[in-house]
Short mmCIF file of C-alpha atoms in Angstrom, two decimals:
data_model
loop_
_atom_site.label_atom_id
_atom_site.label_comp_id
_atom_site.label_asym_id
_atom_site.label_seq_id
_atom_site.Cartn_x
_atom_site.Cartn_y
_atom_site.Cartn_z
CA MET I 1 1.92 38.48 -18.35
CA PRO I 2 -1.06 36.46 -17.02
CA THR I 3 -0.19 33.22 -15.22
CA ILE I 4 -1.86 29.90 -14.50
CA ASP I 5 -2.73 31.25 -11.05
CA ASP I 6 -4.64 34.12 -12.68
CA ILE I 7 -6.72 31.67 -14.71
CA ALA I 8 -7.37 29.60 -11.58
CA ARG I 9 -8.61 32.68 -9.70
CA GLU I 10 -10.80 33.66 -12.62
CA LEU I 11 -12.53 30.25 -12.64
CA GLY I 12 -12.37 29.44 -8.93
CA ILE I 13 -10.45 26.20 -9.44
CA SER I 14 -6.98 24.99 -8.52
CA SER I 15 -3.87 25.96 -10.45
CA ALA I 16 -3.05 22.26 -10.80
CA THR I 17 -6.32 21.67 -12.66
CA VAL I 18 -5.63 24.62 -14.95
CA SER I 19 -2.15 23.26 -15.69
CA ARG I 20 -3.50 19.83 -16.57
CA ALA I 21 -6.21 21.30 -18.79
CA LEU I 22 -3.73 23.43 -20.72
CA ASN I 23 -1.46 20.43 -21.22
CA GLY I 24 -4.19 18.17 -22.57
CA SER I 25 -4.38 15.78 -19.62
CA ARG I 26 -6.96 13.01 -19.99
CA LEU I 27 -7.83 13.54 -16.35
CA VAL I 28 -9.63 16.83 -17.10
CA SER I 29 -13.10 16.79 -18.65
CA VAL I 30 -13.81 18.43 -22.00
CA GLU I 31 -16.06 20.97 -20.28
CA VAL I 32 -13.38 22.05 -17.82
CA ARG I 33 -10.75 22.18 -20.57
CA GLN I 34 -12.96 24.44 -22.68
CA LYS I 35 -13.56 26.78 -19.74
CA VAL I 36 -9.85 26.96 -19.01
CA GLU I 37 -8.95 27.62 -22.64
CA GLY I 38 -11.63 30.32 -22.85
CA ALA I 39 -10.35 32.05 -19.72
CA ALA I 40 -6.76 31.78 -20.95
CA GLN I 41 -7.68 33.45 -24.23
CA LYS I 42 -9.66 36.16 -22.43
CA LEU I 43 -6.75 36.98 -20.11
CA GLY I 44 -4.13 36.78 -22.85
CA TYR I 45 -2.26 33.85 -21.34
CA GLU I 46 0.56 32.40 -23.46
CA LYS I 47 1.24 28.71 -22.89
CA ARG I 48 4.78 27.49 -22.33
CA GLN I 49 5.81 23.98 -23.30
CA ILE I 50 5.69 21.55 -20.37
CA ARG I 51 8.82 19.74 -21.47
CA ARG I 52 11.00 22.74 -20.66
CA HIS I 53 10.18 22.09 -16.98
CA ARG I 54 11.71 18.64 -16.96
CA GLY I 55 14.56 18.31 -14.53
CA ARG I 56 13.82 21.53 -12.70
CA ALA I 57 10.09 21.53 -12.01
CA ILE I 58 8.92 20.82 -8.48
CA LEU I 59 5.76 18.79 -8.11
CA SER I 60 3.68 19.01 -4.94
CA VAL I 61 2.48 15.58 -3.82
CA LYS I 62 0.40 14.88 -0.73
CA LEU I 63 1.03 11.59 1.08
CA VAL I 64 -2.05 10.54 3.05
CA LEU I 65 -1.23 8.19 5.92
CA PRO I 66 -3.68 5.92 7.75
CA ARG I 67 -4.86 6.53 11.29
CA HIS I 68 -5.07 3.37 13.41
CA ALA I 69 -6.72 2.92 16.78
CA GLU I 70 -4.27 0.11 17.63
CA PRO I 71 -0.80 1.48 18.49
CA GLU I 72 0.95 -1.69 17.31
CA ARG I 73 0.03 -0.84 13.71
CA ALA I 74 2.82 1.76 13.84
CA LEU I 75 5.26 -1.19 13.75
CA PHE I 76 3.99 -2.26 10.33
CA TYR I 77 6.36 -0.45 7.97
CA ASP I 78 9.40 1.83 7.81
CA PHE I 79 8.17 5.37 7.17
CA ALA I 80 11.61 6.45 5.94
CA ALA I 81 11.52 3.76 3.22
CA LEU I 82 8.16 5.09 2.05
CA ILE I 83 9.53 8.63 1.73
CA GLU I 84 12.75 7.51 0.04
CA GLY I 85 10.83 5.44 -2.50
CA LEU I 86 8.68 8.41 -3.50
CA ARG I 87 11.72 10.64 -3.92
CA ARG I 88 13.52 8.02 -6.02
CA GLY I 89 10.54 7.63 -8.34
CA PHE I 90 10.29 11.26 -9.42
CA THR I 91 13.33 11.26 -11.70
CA LEU I 92 12.33 14.07 -14.09
CA CYS I 93 11.49 16.67 -11.48
CA GLY I 94 11.85 17.74 -7.88
CA LEU I 95 9.40 16.72 -5.16
CA ASN I 96 7.65 18.84 -2.57
CA LEU I 97 6.15 16.18 -0.29
CA LEU I 98 3.29 17.08 2.04
CA CYS I 99 1.88 14.65 4.61
CA GLU I 100 -1.55 14.35 6.15
CA VAL I 101 -3.29 11.78 8.34
CA ASN I 102 -6.52 10.35 7.00
CA SER I 103 -9.86 10.58 8.78
CA TRP I 104 -13.42 9.50 8.04
CA ASP I 105 -14.23 12.96 6.62
CA PHE I 106 -10.92 13.57 4.84
CA GLU I 107 -11.34 16.07 2.00
CA PRO I 108 -8.47 16.40 -0.50
CA TYR I 109 -9.49 19.98 -1.31
CA PRO I 110 -11.04 21.51 1.82
CA HIS I 111 -11.01 25.02 0.33
CA LYS I 112 -12.61 26.27 -2.88
CA LYS I 113 -9.36 26.83 -4.71
CA GLY I 114 -7.88 23.71 -3.18
CA GLY I 115 -4.22 24.66 -3.35
CA ASP I 116 -1.68 23.48 -5.85
CA ILE I 117 -1.45 19.76 -5.14
CA ASP I 118 -0.34 17.91 -8.25
CA ALA I 119 -1.03 14.38 -6.99
CA PHE I 120 -2.02 12.26 -3.98
CA VAL I 121 -0.62 9.00 -2.62
CA PHE I 122 -2.85 7.01 -0.25
CA ALA I 123 -0.64 4.64 1.74
CA PHE I 124 -2.05 1.35 3.12
CA GLN I 125 -5.69 2.41 3.00
CA ARG I 126 -8.63 2.84 0.67
CA PRO I 127 -9.75 6.46 0.11
CA SER I 128 -13.39 7.19 0.86
CA GLN I 129 -15.96 7.64 -1.89
CA GLN I 130 -16.14 11.30 -0.91
CA ALA I 131 -12.40 11.71 -1.41
CA LEU I 132 -12.51 9.87 -4.75
CA ARG I 133 -15.31 12.12 -6.02
CA SER I 134 -13.32 15.21 -5.09
CA LEU I 135 -10.18 13.91 -6.80
CA ARG I 136 -12.11 13.16 -9.99
CA GLU I 137 -13.79 16.57 -9.97
CA HIS I 138 -10.40 18.26 -9.75
CA GLY I 139 -8.80 15.87 -12.24
CA THR I 140 -6.02 15.08 -9.81
CA PRO I 141 -3.81 11.99 -10.33
CA PHE I 142 -3.54 9.62 -7.38
CA VAL I 143 -2.19 6.18 -6.51
CA ILE I 144 -3.20 3.77 -3.73
CA LEU I 145 -0.44 1.72 -2.08
CA ASN I 146 -0.81 -1.92 -1.00
CA ARG I 147 -4.43 -2.26 -2.07
CA SER I 148 -6.01 -3.77 -5.19
CA ILE I 149 -9.24 -2.01 -6.07
CA PRO I 150 -10.84 -2.61 -9.49
CA GLY I 151 -10.95 0.54 -11.59
CA LEU I 152 -8.54 2.50 -9.39
CA PRO I 153 -4.78 3.08 -9.85
CA CYS I 154 -3.06 0.81 -7.31
CA VAL I 155 0.43 -0.48 -6.61
CA GLY I 156 0.23 -3.55 -4.39
CA SER I 157 2.28 -6.37 -2.97
CA ASP I 158 2.16 -9.82 -4.56
CA HIS I 159 0.57 -11.49 -1.52
CA ALA I 160 -0.19 -14.75 -3.33
CA GLY I 161 3.36 -15.07 -4.61
CA GLY I 162 4.72 -14.46 -1.14
CA MET I 163 2.53 -17.17 0.37
CA LEU I 164 3.69 -19.64 -2.27
CA ASP I 165 7.32 -18.79 -1.43
CA LEU I 166 6.66 -19.42 2.27
CA LEU I 167 4.96 -22.76 1.61
CA ASP I 168 7.76 -23.89 -0.71
CA HIS I 169 10.28 -22.97 1.98
CA LEU I 170 8.39 -25.09 4.53
CA ARG I 171 8.15 -27.99 2.06
CA SER I 172 11.90 -27.89 1.52
CA LYS I 173 12.47 -28.28 5.28
CA MET I 174 9.59 -30.49 6.44
CA ALA I 175 8.49 -33.90 5.17
CA ASP I 176 4.92 -33.45 6.40
CA ILE I 177 3.14 -30.10 6.76
CA ARG I 178 -0.02 -29.61 8.81
CA PRO I 179 -0.61 -25.86 8.59
CA ARG I 180 -2.85 -23.32 10.27
CA PHE I 181 -3.30 -19.79 8.97
CA VAL I 182 -3.38 -17.26 11.84
CA SER I 183 -4.74 -13.75 11.38
CA ILE I 184 -6.63 -10.92 13.07
CA GLU I 185 -9.78 -8.99 12.24
CA GLY I 186 -9.64 -5.43 10.97
CA ILE I 187 -6.99 -5.72 8.25
CA GLY I 188 -9.51 -6.25 5.47
CA GLN I 189 -8.19 -6.91 2.02
CA VAL I 190 -4.69 -7.85 3.16
CA HIS I 191 -6.15 -10.70 5.24
CA GLU I 192 -8.34 -11.90 2.39
CA GLU I 193 -5.61 -11.82 -0.25
CA ARG I 194 -3.04 -13.57 1.93
CA LEU I 195 -5.50 -16.24 3.05
CA ASP I 196 -6.62 -16.76 -0.55
CA GLY I 197 -2.99 -16.90 -1.63
CA PHE I 198 -2.09 -19.49 1.00
CA GLU I 199 -5.12 -21.62 0.15
CA GLN I 200 -4.19 -21.53 -3.54
CA ALA I 201 -0.56 -22.39 -2.73
CA CYS I 202 -1.64 -25.42 -0.68
CA ARG I 203 -3.88 -26.57 -3.50
CA ARG I 204 -1.06 -26.24 -6.04
CA ARG I 205 1.38 -28.15 -3.86
CA GLY I 206 -1.04 -30.83 -2.68
CA ILE I 207 -1.05 -29.74 0.97
CA THR I 208 -4.26 -30.36 2.93
CA PHE I 209 -5.78 -27.05 4.07
CA ASP I 210 -9.44 -26.36 4.84
CA ARG I 211 -9.90 -22.63 5.39
CA SER I 212 -13.16 -23.20 7.29
CA LYS I 213 -11.24 -25.21 9.92
CA ASP I 214 -7.58 -24.31 9.51
CA ALA I 215 -7.83 -20.51 9.42
CA VAL I 216 -7.78 -19.01 12.94
CA VAL I 217 -8.80 -15.35 13.19
CA PHE I 218 -8.40 -13.48 16.48
CA PRO I 219 -10.37 -10.25 17.16
CA ASP I 220 -7.18 -8.21 17.60
CA ILE I 221 -3.55 -8.45 18.72
CA SER I 222 -4.35 -8.24 22.43
CA SER I 223 -6.69 -11.24 22.16
CA ILE I 224 -3.88 -13.56 21.02
CA GLN I 225 -3.57 -15.30 24.37
CA THR I 226 -2.15 -18.62 25.49
CA ALA I 227 -5.40 -20.61 25.43
CA GLY I 228 -6.31 -19.49 21.91
CA VAL I 229 -2.83 -20.19 20.60
CA ALA I 230 -2.88 -23.65 22.20
CA ALA I 231 -6.13 -24.41 20.39
CA ALA I 232 -4.73 -23.12 17.09
CA ALA I 233 -1.57 -25.20 17.49
CA LYS I 234 -3.37 -28.45 18.30
CA GLY I 235 -2.78 -30.94 15.51
CA ALA I 236 -0.61 -28.51 13.53
CA ASN I 237 3.12 -28.26 12.98
CA ALA I 238 3.21 -24.93 11.10
CA LEU I 239 1.54 -21.63 11.98
CA VAL I 240 1.50 -19.31 8.96
CA CYS I 241 0.81 -15.82 10.32
CA VAL I 242 -0.77 -13.03 8.30
CA ASN I 243 2.02 -10.60 9.24
CA ASP I 244 5.09 -10.19 11.42
CA ILE I 245 3.20 -8.54 14.27
CA VAL I 246 0.92 -11.57 14.65
CA GLY I 247 3.90 -13.88 14.19
CA THR I 248 5.91 -12.18 16.94
CA VAL I 249 3.05 -12.49 19.44
CA ILE I 250 2.48 -16.12 18.44
CA LEU I 251 6.15 -16.90 19.16
CA SER I 252 5.81 -15.40 22.64
CA GLU I 253 2.70 -17.45 23.44
CA LEU I 254 4.24 -20.68 22.11
CA ASP I 255 7.18 -20.09 24.43
CA ARG I 256 4.76 -19.80 27.36
CA LEU I 257 3.17 -23.07 26.31
CA GLY I 258 6.55 -24.79 26.22
CA ILE I 259 6.25 -25.54 22.49
CA ASP I 260 9.69 -25.31 20.93
CA VAL I 261 10.14 -23.35 17.72
CA PRO I 262 11.11 -24.63 15.21
CA SER I 263 11.59 -28.27 16.30
CA GLN I 264 7.95 -28.73 17.38
CA MET I 265 6.28 -25.88 15.51
CA ALA I 266 7.34 -23.80 12.51
CA VAL I 267 6.14 -20.18 12.46
CA THR I 268 6.21 -17.68 9.60
CA GLY I 269 5.35 -14.00 9.28
CA PHE I 270 4.95 -11.60 6.38
CA ASP I 271 6.12 -8.03 5.57
CA ASP I 272 9.65 -7.91 7.05
CA SER I 273 8.35 -5.10 9.24
CA PRO I 274 10.50 -3.42 11.95
CA VAL I 275 8.92 -5.49 14.75
CA ARG I 276 10.40 -8.67 13.26
CA ARG I 277 13.82 -7.72 14.66
CA LEU I 278 12.37 -8.19 18.15
CA SER I 279 11.09 -11.72 17.53
CA ARG I 280 12.85 -14.64 19.24
CA PRO I 281 13.59 -16.82 17.42
CA LEU I 282 13.86 -14.51 14.42
CA LEU I 283 10.83 -14.93 12.17
CA THR I 284 11.01 -16.36 8.69
CA THR I 285 9.11 -13.87 6.54
CA VAL I 286 8.53 -12.39 3.10
CA SER I 287 9.44 -8.78 2.47
CA LEU I 288 6.82 -6.17 1.71
CA PRO I 289 8.93 -3.91 -0.55
CA VAL I 290 7.59 -0.58 0.75
CA GLU I 291 10.31 1.46 -0.94
CA GLU I 292 9.67 -0.24 -4.28
CA LEU I 293 5.90 0.20 -3.97
CA ALA I 294 6.44 3.92 -3.39
CA ARG I 295 8.95 4.22 -6.23
CA TYR I 296 6.58 2.63 -8.73
CA ALA I 297 3.76 4.87 -7.50
CA ALA I 298 5.91 7.96 -8.04
CA THR I 299 6.97 6.80 -11.51
CA ARG I 300 3.34 6.36 -12.51
CA LEU I 301 2.31 9.76 -11.19
CA GLN I 302 5.22 11.39 -12.99
CA ALA I 303 4.11 9.77 -16.27
CA GLU I 304 0.57 11.11 -15.82
CA ILE I 305 1.61 14.64 -14.92
CA ILE I 306 4.60 15.21 -17.20
CA GLU I 307 3.97 12.77 -20.07
CA ASN I 308 0.15 13.10 -20.00
CA GLU I 309 -0.22 9.31 -19.91
CA ALA I 310 -3.47 7.69 -18.83
CA PRO I 311 -3.65 6.22 -15.29
CA ALA I 312 -2.19 2.71 -15.19
CA ALA I 313 -3.98 -0.37 -13.86
CA LEU I 314 -3.02 -2.49 -10.87
CA LEU I 315 0.66 -3.32 -10.54
CA ARG I 316 1.86 -6.17 -8.29
CA VAL I 317 5.36 -5.90 -6.83
CA ALA I 318 6.96 -9.15 -5.66
CA GLY I 319 8.75 -9.40 -2.34
CA HIS I 320 11.34 -12.04 -1.48
CA LEU I 321 11.68 -14.80 1.08
CA ILE I 322 13.78 -13.97 4.16
CA PRO I 323 14.61 -17.17 6.07
CA GLY I 324 14.88 -16.80 9.82
CA GLU I 325 15.19 -19.08 12.83
CA SER I 326 11.48 -19.86 13.28
CA THR I 327 11.44 -22.55 10.58
CA PRO I 328 13.62 -25.68 10.37
#
């Protein structure tokens, strides 16, 4: 009996695309669906109901990880939590997880047939226009983690909510707050959303904050040196750092300057990343729920592939405040 693979070979497309076309997925164009149905009829293929595969089907999902020039970026998140979240999210089927590192010329389907990849997950990065075109041509579902891109399926952290939680924590401990926002170049949208979120939080709570003067952006982690930190700290009593990596380095430089944390200066991070455990004093932070981001991404992909649902819009997942020893 002819199979989906036979139809794919006949048309020179992937088996995953054939499967989606036969199951009426909205991700496949009318033209492709008609070609697939024509080839299926020609070969004598008999369709089986997709629902019989629930609970025993195995979906192949490719996780695309970012490549960073700076080695400290590896301290950003727990890779095991990312994997576990994806596995937890696919509740109606098994998961065959493949991993690949992104590059400037990454091509989801480097070969003509393209393999049998049912979906892609892009973690902590924005796929290139070339990659997006290829995914659309193949009708392949995908989700982008920790980014918010209009028109694309994304599952992101609630950066603004986290910044409001941090500011409210500081307000509950300090009568007067004179904040600086400390960040680094090269982290793109995460920097913008967290800075915007902190500015909005200050406005809502009546805290004076001028982003043109009170936002300090270093070129990179290695450039966070004593002199620059001293300048950032002048006139402030709270340094709100864009993430835990920046916060940990800031704590070290404040110690060199003889500025006591938290009695003279409060410091906060963001993400609850592995590096936070090395900070002294322990950073107050907001969790980036990596496992939950991944679980929601998997649930959405499962709905597209098995239930034939349309791709969902942006979903924000809230973290939670984790008090440490770096705030009063």
